[in-house]
Short mmCIF file of C-alpha atoms in Angstrom, two decimals:
data_model
loop_
_atom_site.label_atom_id
_atom_site.label_comp_id
_atom_site.label_asym_id
_atom_site.label_seq_id
_atom_site.Cartn_x
_atom_site.Cartn_y
_atom_site.Cartn_z
CA MET M 3 13.17 275.98 55.70
CA LYS M 4 10.39 275.13 53.02
CA GLN M 5 11.00 271.61 53.21
CA LEU M 6 10.71 271.71 57.26
CA LEU M 7 7.57 273.64 57.28
CA TYR M 8 6.69 271.22 54.92
CA THR M 9 7.13 268.16 56.83
CA ALA M 10 5.60 269.93 59.84
CA VAL M 11 2.21 270.60 57.69
CA LEU M 12 2.06 267.07 56.66
CA SER M 13 2.40 265.52 60.42
CA ILE M 14 -0.65 267.91 61.62
CA CYS M 15 -2.53 266.26 58.75
CA ILE M 16 -1.71 263.30 59.24
CA SER M 17 -2.38 262.99 63.19
CA ALA M 18 -5.65 265.43 62.56
CA PHE M 19 -6.98 262.28 60.60
CA SER M 20 -5.48 259.66 62.95
CA PHE M 21 -7.37 261.32 65.68
CA ALA M 22 -10.84 262.40 63.75
CA GLN M 23 -11.93 258.54 62.79
CA GLU M 24 -15.16 258.30 64.48
CA ALA M 25 -16.17 255.12 66.34
CA VAL M 26 -19.32 253.68 64.60
CA GLU M 27 -22.36 252.29 66.41
CA LYS M 28 -23.65 249.02 64.87
CA SER M 29 -27.56 249.79 63.97
CA ALA M 30 -28.68 246.27 63.49
CA PRO M 31 -27.54 242.73 64.35
CA PRO M 32 -25.06 241.13 61.87
CA ALA M 33 -26.68 239.49 58.88
CA GLY M 34 -26.44 235.76 58.47
CA ASN M 35 -28.49 232.38 59.03
CA ALA M 36 -26.43 231.20 61.85
CA VAL M 37 -25.85 227.54 60.66
CA VAL M 38 -24.43 224.81 62.55
CA GLY M 39 -20.60 225.50 62.48
CA ASP M 40 -20.96 228.68 62.39
CA CYS M 41 -19.08 230.82 65.17
CA TYR M 42 -19.02 234.04 66.51
CA GLY M 43 -16.18 235.52 68.59
CA ALA M 44 -13.66 233.50 70.02
CA ASP M 45 -13.40 230.01 67.87
CA VAL M 46 -14.54 227.25 70.21
CA SER M 47 -13.09 224.13 69.99
CA SER M 48 -14.27 220.32 69.01
CA VAL M 49 -13.15 219.37 72.43
CA ALA M 50 -14.98 222.46 73.93
CA VAL M 51 -17.80 221.45 72.05
CA GLU M 52 -17.04 217.68 73.62
CA LYS M 53 -16.69 218.70 77.15
CA ALA M 54 -19.68 221.35 76.87
CA VAL M 55 -21.65 220.87 80.24
CA SER M 56 -25.71 221.46 80.05
CA VAL M 57 -27.24 224.49 81.44
CA LYS M 58 -28.62 222.53 84.79
CA ASN M 59 -25.32 220.98 85.35
CA LEU M 60 -24.03 224.67 85.24
CA GLU M 61 -26.42 225.69 88.23
CA ASN M 62 -25.42 223.37 90.02
CA LYS M 63 -21.92 224.28 90.10
CA PHE M 64 -22.99 227.26 91.89
CA LYS M 65 -23.99 225.76 94.90
CA ASP M 66 -20.60 226.02 96.61
CA ARG M 67 -19.71 229.42 94.71
CA LYS M 68 -20.77 232.31 92.48
CA LYS M 69 -18.38 232.25 89.59
CA VAL M 70 -17.26 229.54 87.38
CA GLU M 71 -14.40 230.50 84.43
CA ASN M 72 -13.38 228.75 81.36
CA ILE M 73 -16.43 226.77 81.23
CA ALA M 74 -18.25 225.61 78.01
CA VAL M 75 -21.99 225.48 78.14
CA LYS M 76 -24.82 224.05 75.37
CA GLY M 77 -27.91 225.28 75.52
CA GLU M 78 -31.14 226.73 72.81
CA VAL M 79 -30.66 230.30 71.76
CA THR M 80 -34.40 231.73 73.22
CA ASP M 81 -33.99 235.08 72.20
CA VAL M 82 -31.30 237.73 70.50
CA CYS M 83 -30.98 241.22 71.17
CA GLU M 84 -32.84 242.61 68.33
CA LYS M 85 -30.84 246.27 68.11
CA ARG M 86 -27.58 245.26 67.47
CA GLY M 87 -27.11 240.95 68.32
CA CYS M 88 -25.06 241.96 71.21
CA TRP M 89 -26.56 239.66 73.91
CA VAL M 90 -28.50 236.64 73.96
CA THR M 91 -30.71 234.47 76.10
CA ILE M 92 -30.27 230.73 77.07
CA LYS M 93 -33.03 228.27 77.60
CA THR M 94 -32.82 226.64 80.91
CA GLU M 95 -34.10 223.12 82.18
CA ASN M 96 -36.90 225.16 83.94
CA GLY M 97 -38.36 226.89 81.50
CA SER M 98 -36.52 230.15 82.53
CA SER M 99 -33.53 231.60 81.09
CA PHE M 100 -30.27 232.89 81.44
CA PHE M 101 -28.51 236.09 79.96
CA VAL M 102 -25.41 235.97 78.25
CA LYS M 103 -23.62 239.10 76.90
CA MET M 104 -20.70 238.80 74.75
CA LYS M 105 -17.09 239.32 76.08
CA ASP M 106 -15.67 243.20 75.99
CA TYR M 107 -18.71 243.67 72.98
CA ALA M 108 -16.09 242.37 70.91
CA PHE M 109 -18.62 240.89 68.47
CA PHE M 110 -22.05 240.04 67.84
CA VAL M 111 -24.64 237.44 66.53
CA PRO M 112 -27.53 237.85 63.94
CA THR M 113 -31.24 237.36 65.13
CA ALA M 114 -31.20 233.92 63.07
CA LEU M 115 -29.76 232.26 66.21
CA LYS M 116 -32.68 232.14 67.86
CA GLY M 117 -33.86 228.49 68.32
CA LYS M 118 -30.66 226.94 67.71
CA ASN M 119 -28.85 225.24 69.86
CA VAL M 120 -25.22 226.74 70.59
CA VAL M 121 -21.95 226.16 72.89
CA LEU M 122 -20.77 229.00 74.74
CA GLU M 123 -17.18 229.39 75.84
CA GLY M 124 -16.32 231.79 78.68
CA VAL M 125 -16.99 232.68 82.65
CA ALA M 126 -20.76 232.45 84.22
CA GLU M 127 -21.86 234.74 87.09
CA LYS M 128 -24.44 234.55 89.70
CA LYS M 129 -25.34 238.25 89.77
CA ILE M 130 -28.43 240.71 90.74
CA THR M 131 -29.13 242.57 87.97
CA SER M 132 -30.99 246.09 88.57
CA VAL M 133 -33.86 246.71 87.81
CA ASP M 134 -32.47 249.71 85.27
CA GLU M 135 -30.36 247.28 83.60
CA LEU M 136 -33.67 244.77 83.37
CA LYS M 137 -35.77 247.66 81.69
CA HIS M 138 -32.70 248.46 79.20
CA TYR M 139 -32.85 244.66 78.14
CA ALA M 140 -36.20 244.89 77.84
CA LYS M 141 -36.25 247.73 75.42
CA ASP M 142 -33.60 245.97 73.72
CA ALA M 143 -35.34 243.02 72.85
CA ARG M 144 -38.09 245.59 71.89
CA LYS M 145 -40.60 244.24 74.77
CA SER M 146 -44.31 246.24 74.93
CA GLN M 147 -43.57 249.20 77.26
CA THR M 148 -46.34 247.45 79.89
CA GLU M 149 -43.90 244.64 79.99
CA ILE M 150 -41.10 247.37 80.83
CA ASN M 151 -43.07 248.98 83.26
CA ALA M 152 -43.99 245.61 85.07
CA ILE M 153 -40.10 245.02 85.94
CA THR M 154 -39.70 246.66 89.29
CA LEU M 155 -37.71 244.49 91.25
CA PRO M 156 -33.81 243.27 90.85
CA LYS M 157 -33.41 239.52 89.74
CA GLU M 158 -30.87 237.23 90.91
CA GLU M 159 -30.05 235.50 88.16
CA ILE M 160 -26.86 233.40 85.88
CA ARG M 161 -24.96 236.09 83.93
CA PHE M 162 -22.79 234.52 81.31
CA VAL M 163 -19.43 236.23 79.06
CA ALA M 164 -19.04 234.42 76.38
CA SER M 165 -15.79 235.24 74.50
CA GLY M 166 -16.87 232.49 71.55
CA ILE M 167 -20.58 231.00 70.43
CA LYS M 168 -20.84 228.29 68.19
CA VAL M 169 -23.62 226.96 66.36
CA VAL M 170 -24.28 223.09 67.27
CA ASN M 171 -26.70 220.69 66.16
#
């Protein structure tokens, strides 16, 4: 009887310990210098790097569709989420930028990625981003309150969900 009681108490303790784990939110982007060859998320193969299209060629793919899956795109990072490294923006040929989120928030990137050339692998989609979401990302980027308040209209843009990012030359 004692053995049964001890087994029950031990089982309850193990169960309580297992379910009591809290998800810890990262308070800062990961450290790192983002040097050529560094990969974040899923590994980006050398074949994908060689076949990566420019941002301009990506934009051309949206003439007859709204979504492009399994694509590799090469571009320069213009901004990184200062809060956690959970998104980046990539410069387009016309001087604007497009937004990149990490698939399932499974990985983050260091702020040192800003200004580096990368190859993204994932899914691109043309979407309309709401004012609330645009303001949220502006806050993450530590924009001034004036810049945040100036966001009053939704924006149609290319959104990319990256499964992997690799720093290249």
